[in-house]
Coordinates of C-alpha atoms and ligand atoms in Angstrom, one line a residue:
M1 CA -7.6 -13.1 -12.7
I2 CA -5.4 -12.5 -9.7
D3 CA -6.3 -10.1 -6.4
R4 CA -5.2 -7.2 -7.1
Y5 CA -4.0 -4.7 -4.6
A6 CA -2.8 -1.0 -4.2
V7 CA -1.3 2.4 -1.6
I8 CA -3.4 5.0 -2.9
G9 CA -2.1 8.3 -1.9
N10 CA -1.4 12.0 -4.2
P11 CA 1.4 12.1 -4.4
I12 CA 2.5 8.5 -4.5
S13 CA 5.5 7.8 -6.7
H14 CA 7.5 7.8 -3.6
S15 CA 6.2 5.0 -1.8
K16 CA 8.2 1.5 -0.7
S17 CA 5.0 -0.1 -0.3
P18 CA 5.1 -1.9 -3.6
L19 CA 8.4 -3.0 -3.0
I20 CA 7.5 -4.1 0.4
H21 CA 4.3 -5.9 -0.7
T22 CA 5.5 -7.9 -4.0
G23 CA 8.3 -8.4 -1.8
F24 CA 6.0 -10.1 0.8
A25 CA 4.3 -11.8 -1.7
H26 CA 7.2 -13.7 -3.7
D27 CA 8.4 -14.9 -0.1
S28 CA 5.3 -16.3 0.7
G29 CA 4.5 -17.8 -2.5
Q30 CA 0.8 -15.0 -3.1
A31 CA -0.6 -14.5 -6.5
M32 CA -1.7 -10.7 -6.7
S33 CA -0.6 -7.8 -8.1
Y34 CA 0.0 -4.7 -6.0
T35 CA 0.5 -1.4 -7.2
T36 CA 0.4 2.2 -6.9
L37 CA -2.8 4.6 -7.5
E38 CA -2.8 8.5 -7.4
G39 CA -6.1 9.9 -6.0
P40 CA -7.0 13.1 -7.3
L41 CA -7.6 15.5 -4.1
G42 CA -11.1 15.2 -3.5
Q43 CA -11.9 12.0 -5.1
F44 CA -11.5 9.8 -3.2
A45 CA -14.8 8.0 -3.2
A46 CA -14.1 8.2 -7.1
T47 CA -11.2 6.0 -7.6
V48 CA -11.3 4.1 -4.9
N49 CA -15.5 2.5 -5.8
Q50 CA -13.1 2.4 -9.3
F51 CA -10.1 0.4 -8.1
R52 CA -13.1 -2.1 -6.4
A53 CA -14.9 -2.0 -9.9
E54 CA -11.7 -3.4 -11.6
G55 CA -12.1 -6.5 -8.3
G56 CA -9.4 -4.8 -6.0
K57 CA -9.2 -6.8 -2.8
G58 CA -6.9 -4.0 -0.2
L59 CA -5.8 -0.8 -0.1
N60 CA -3.2 1.1 2.2
V61 CA -4.1 4.2 2.3
T62 CA -1.1 7.3 3.1
V63 CA -1.3 10.9 3.0
P64 CA -3.9 12.9 2.3
F65 CA -6.2 10.6 2.3
K66 CA -6.4 8.9 5.8
L67 CA -9.0 10.6 7.2
D68 CA -11.8 9.9 4.0
A69 CA -10.7 6.3 4.1
C70 CA -11.9 5.6 7.6
A71 CA -15.4 8.4 6.6
Y72 CA -16.0 5.7 3.1
A73 CA -15.6 2.2 5.3
T74 CA -18.7 0.7 5.8
D75 CA -16.8 -1.3 9.6
L76 CA -13.9 0.3 11.6
A77 CA -11.9 -1.9 13.7
D78 CA -11.2 0.1 17.2
S79 CA -7.3 1.2 15.9
A80 CA -9.2 2.8 12.8
R81 CA -11.7 4.7 15.7
S82 CA -9.8 5.6 18.0
A83 CA -7.0 7.3 15.7
G84 CA -10.0 8.5 13.6
A85 CA -7.8 7.5 10.5
A86 CA -7.4 4.2 8.3
N87 CA -4.3 3.0 7.0
A88 CA -5.4 0.0 5.6
L89 CA -8.8 -1.0 3.7
K90 CA -10.0 -4.7 2.5
F91 CA -13.4 -5.3 -0.1
E92 CA -15.6 -8.0 0.3
G93 CA -18.9 -7.9 -1.4
D94 CA -20.4 -4.1 -0.5
R95 CA -18.1 -4.6 2.6
C96 CA -15.6 -2.1 3.2
Y97 CA -13.1 -2.3 6.6
A98 CA -11.0 0.0 7.8
E99 CA -8.5 -0.9 9.7
N100 CA -5.2 1.2 11.4
F101 CA -1.9 -0.8 11.9
D102 CA 0.6 2.2 12.6
G103 CA 0.8 1.8 15.9
V104 CA 0.8 -1.7 16.1
G105 CA 3.3 -1.7 13.2
L106 CA 5.5 0.9 15.2
V107 CA 5.3 -1.2 18.8
R108 CA 6.2 -3.9 16.9
D109 CA 9.5 -2.5 15.3
I110 CA 10.2 -1.7 18.8
T111 CA 9.0 -4.7 21.4
H112 CA 10.3 -7.4 18.6
N113 CA 12.5 -6.2 16.3
L114 CA 14.7 -3.1 18.4
G115 CA 14.5 -5.8 21.8
H116 CA 12.8 -2.6 23.7
A117 CA 10.0 -3.7 26.5
L118 CA 8.1 -0.8 26.3
R119 CA 6.4 -2.5 29.8
G120 CA 6.6 -0.2 33.1
Q121 CA 8.9 2.2 30.9
R122 CA 8.3 6.6 30.8
V123 CA 7.5 6.7 27.0
L124 CA 7.1 10.8 25.3
L125 CA 5.2 11.1 23.1
L126 CA 6.3 14.0 20.0
G127 CA 3.4 15.4 18.3
A128 CA -0.4 15.4 18.8
G129 CA -1.7 14.8 14.9
G130 CA -2.4 11.7 13.2
A131 CA 0.4 9.9 13.6
T132 CA 0.4 10.1 17.6
R133 CA -3.0 8.8 17.6
G134 CA -2.5 5.9 16.3
A135 CA 0.3 5.5 18.7
V136 CA -1.6 5.5 21.6
L137 CA -3.9 2.7 22.4
P138 CA -0.7 0.1 21.2
I139 CA 1.6 1.4 23.7
L140 CA -1.0 1.6 26.2
Q141 CA -1.5 -2.2 25.5
Q142 CA 1.8 -2.5 26.5
S143 CA 1.7 -0.9 30.3
P144 CA 4.1 1.7 30.7
A145 CA 4.8 3.2 33.7
R146 CA 4.0 6.6 31.9
L147 CA 2.8 8.1 28.7
F148 CA 3.3 11.8 28.1
I149 CA 2.2 13.7 24.8
A150 CA 4.2 16.9 24.0
N151 CA 3.2 19.2 22.0
R152 CA 4.1 22.9 20.2
T153 CA 0.1 23.1 21.0
V154 CA -0.7 23.0 24.2
A155 CA -3.6 22.4 23.7
K156 CA -3.7 19.7 21.3
A157 CA -1.7 17.6 23.0
Q158 CA -4.6 18.3 26.5
D159 CA -7.7 17.9 23.9
L160 CA -6.2 14.7 23.4
V161 CA -5.2 12.9 26.2
A162 CA -8.6 14.1 27.4
E163 CA -10.5 12.0 24.8
F164 CA -8.3 9.2 25.4
L165 CA -9.1 9.8 29.3
A166 CA -12.9 9.9 28.7
H167 CA -12.9 6.4 26.5
G168 CA -11.4 5.4 30.0
T169 CA -7.8 4.4 28.8
S170 CA -5.2 4.5 31.4
A171 CA -4.3 7.4 34.5
V172 CA -1.0 7.1 32.9
L173 CA -1.4 8.8 30.2
E174 CA -0.3 12.6 30.3
G175 CA -0.1 15.5 27.9
G176 CA 1.0 19.4 27.8
G177 CA 3.7 21.8 25.9
Y178 CA 7.2 20.9 25.7
G179 CA 8.1 23.5 28.4
D180 CA 5.9 20.9 31.3
L181 CA 8.8 19.0 30.8
G182 CA 11.0 19.5 34.2
A183 CA 14.6 20.1 33.8
A184 CA 14.7 16.8 36.3
E185 CA 12.0 14.6 33.8
V186 CA 13.8 11.6 31.9
F187 CA 12.4 8.6 29.6
D188 CA 13.0 5.4 28.4
V189 CA 11.4 6.2 25.2
V190 CA 11.2 9.0 23.1
I191 CA 9.5 8.6 19.9
N192 CA 8.5 11.8 17.1
A193 CA 5.2 11.6 15.9
T194 CA 6.2 15.0 14.8
S195 CA 6.0 16.0 11.1
A196 CA 9.1 17.9 12.2
S197 CA 11.5 15.4 10.5
L198 CA 10.3 15.6 7.1
G199 CA 11.5 19.8 6.8
A200 CA 14.6 19.0 9.0
E201 CA 13.8 20.8 12.5
L202 CA 13.2 19.7 15.5
P203 CA 10.5 20.0 18.0
P204 CA 11.8 21.6 21.1
L205 CA 12.8 19.0 23.3
P206 CA 14.6 19.5 25.6
A207 CA 17.9 17.6 25.5
S208 CA 17.8 16.0 29.6
A209 CA 14.8 14.5 28.2
F210 CA 16.3 11.3 27.1
A211 CA 17.9 8.6 29.3
A212 CA 21.2 7.4 28.5
E213 CA 20.4 3.5 28.3
G214 CA 16.8 4.6 26.7
L215 CA 16.1 4.5 22.9
A216 CA 15.5 7.1 20.5
Y217 CA 13.1 6.9 18.1
D218 CA 11.8 8.9 14.9
M219 CA 8.6 7.7 12.7
V220 CA 10.3 9.5 9.9
Y221 CA 12.1 6.5 7.7
G222 CA 15.0 6.6 4.7
K223 CA 16.5 10.2 6.2
G224 CA 19.2 9.1 8.4
L225 CA 20.1 11.6 11.3
T226 CA 17.3 13.7 11.7
P227 CA 18.1 16.8 14.1
F228 CA 15.8 15.0 16.4
L229 CA 18.6 12.0 16.7
Q230 CA 20.8 14.2 16.4
L231 CA 19.7 15.4 19.8
A232 CA 19.8 12.2 21.4
Q233 CA 22.9 11.4 19.4
H234 CA 24.2 14.3 21.0
S235 CA 22.9 13.6 24.8
G236 CA 24.5 9.8 24.6
V237 CA 21.8 8.2 23.9
A238 CA 22.1 3.9 23.5
H239 CA 19.8 3.1 20.9
L240 CA 18.7 5.6 17.7
A241 CA 15.9 4.4 15.0
D242 CA 14.2 5.5 12.4
G243 CA 10.9 4.5 11.4
V244 CA 11.6 1.7 8.6
G245 CA 10.8 -0.9 10.8
M246 CA 7.1 0.6 11.7
L247 CA 6.9 1.0 8.0
V248 CA 7.3 -2.4 6.9
E249 CA 5.8 -3.9 10.1
Q250 CA 2.3 -2.2 9.8
A251 CA 2.6 -3.5 5.6
A252 CA 3.0 -6.9 7.0
E253 CA -0.2 -6.0 9.4
A254 CA -2.2 -5.4 6.1
F255 CA -0.5 -8.0 4.4
A256 CA -1.6 -10.4 6.9
W257 CA -4.8 -9.3 7.6
W258 CA -6.0 -9.1 3.7
R259 CA -4.2 -12.7 3.2
G260 CA -4.4 -14.8 6.3
V261 CA -0.3 -15.0 6.3
R262 CA 2.2 -13.3 7.9
P263 CA 5.3 -12.6 6.2
E264 CA 8.7 -12.8 7.5
T265 CA 10.0 -9.2 7.8
R266 CA 13.9 -8.5 8.8
C267 CA 15.3 -9.5 5.6
M268 CA 13.0 -6.5 3.8
I269 CA 13.8 -3.7 7.0
E270 CA 17.2 -4.4 6.0
R271 CA 17.0 -4.3 2.9
I272 CA 15.0 -0.7 2.9
S273 CA 17.3 0.6 5.0
V274 CA 19.6 4.0 4.8
P275 CA 22.3 3.6 7.5
L276 CA 22.2 6.5 10.6
Q277 CA 24.6 8.9 9.8
Ligands
LIG1 P1 0.6 13.8 11.1 O1 -1.2 12.9 10.5 O2 1.8 13.2 10.4 O3 0.8 13.2 13.0 P2 -0.4 16.4 10.7 O4 -1.4 15.9 12.1 O5 0.2 17.3 10.7 O6 0.4 15.2 10.7 O7 0.4 16.4 12.6 C1 1.6 17.3 12.4 C2 2.3 17.2 14.1 O8 3.4 17.4 14.5 C3 1.6 18.2 15.0 O9 1.7 17.7 16.2 C4 2.6 19.6 14.7 O10 2.2 20.4 15.6 P3 1.1 21.2 16.2 O11 0.2 20.7 17.0 O12 1.8 22.7 17.3 O13 1.6 22.0 14.1 C5 4.3 18.9 14.6 N1 4.6 18.8 13.9 C6 5.1 19.9 13.1 N2 6.3 20.5 12.8 C7 6.8 20.9 14.3 C8 8.3 21.7 14.8 N3 9.1 22.0 13.8 N4 8.3 21.6 16.2 C9 7.9 20.7 17.0 N5 6.3 20.3 16.3 C10 5.9 20.0 14.8

């Protein structure tokens, strides 16, 4: 019987993960299957138990189950613990290992695929939800000059920063509201980790926050020029990107973790990219 993997979520039919992982398996000669698994709400553990009983080896986890995945796992990697959420599970006997590869996928896309080093850069992260949580440590590991987390609900950004600082993370980390971004303050890299783009909304970000030679990165993918990317474009930002590379890179990290082989990502990113227009 070949090894079975899947992505669990609800809804899940839109997921690009089966396309990505079957492509990786084909390219790297791995005998495995990868499907979608729609988990009924409130029945994450029962659904995963059944998948394991049928020989499942690992799962990617998406909305709304990333917190459930953390609670379910027996062994949490630092990435999952600090994010409070897991996006990949691996089953070995009665153990369930949990990782969160979203942040590392983001950083690899920015630094490796887009060629934009984060070292010494002024980075602005918009939002204070799960997507931001996963990104904080991998960004700090790149030694930026500054990492500011801005959120609509100011206390949430402040609490998040306090939580990371309490665990000894770098003093370059700060948080606040959009109103705390001074008119003169400019960021080399602005990352939209809010869910605003999903509803074609724009976080209340001053256009002056973008450095002209900088990078504006929207974590959503396949939506073309989101209102956030349009604002960046109108502000004259040199480099715009959506989250398609992050999606493929986090998938590659999970694939390597499960199979011991790191797949090539560039062709896959090109294959599923939607032009930014
Ligand atoms: P995720 O797990 O995808 O990060 P989440 O935990 O629901 O999702 O967080 C969504 C984030 O997007 C929050 O930071 C939210 O801001 P609030 O904390 O103030 O709710 C942010 N967000 C959503 N819509 C937004 C909008 N239109 N403008 C600005 N921020 C928005």
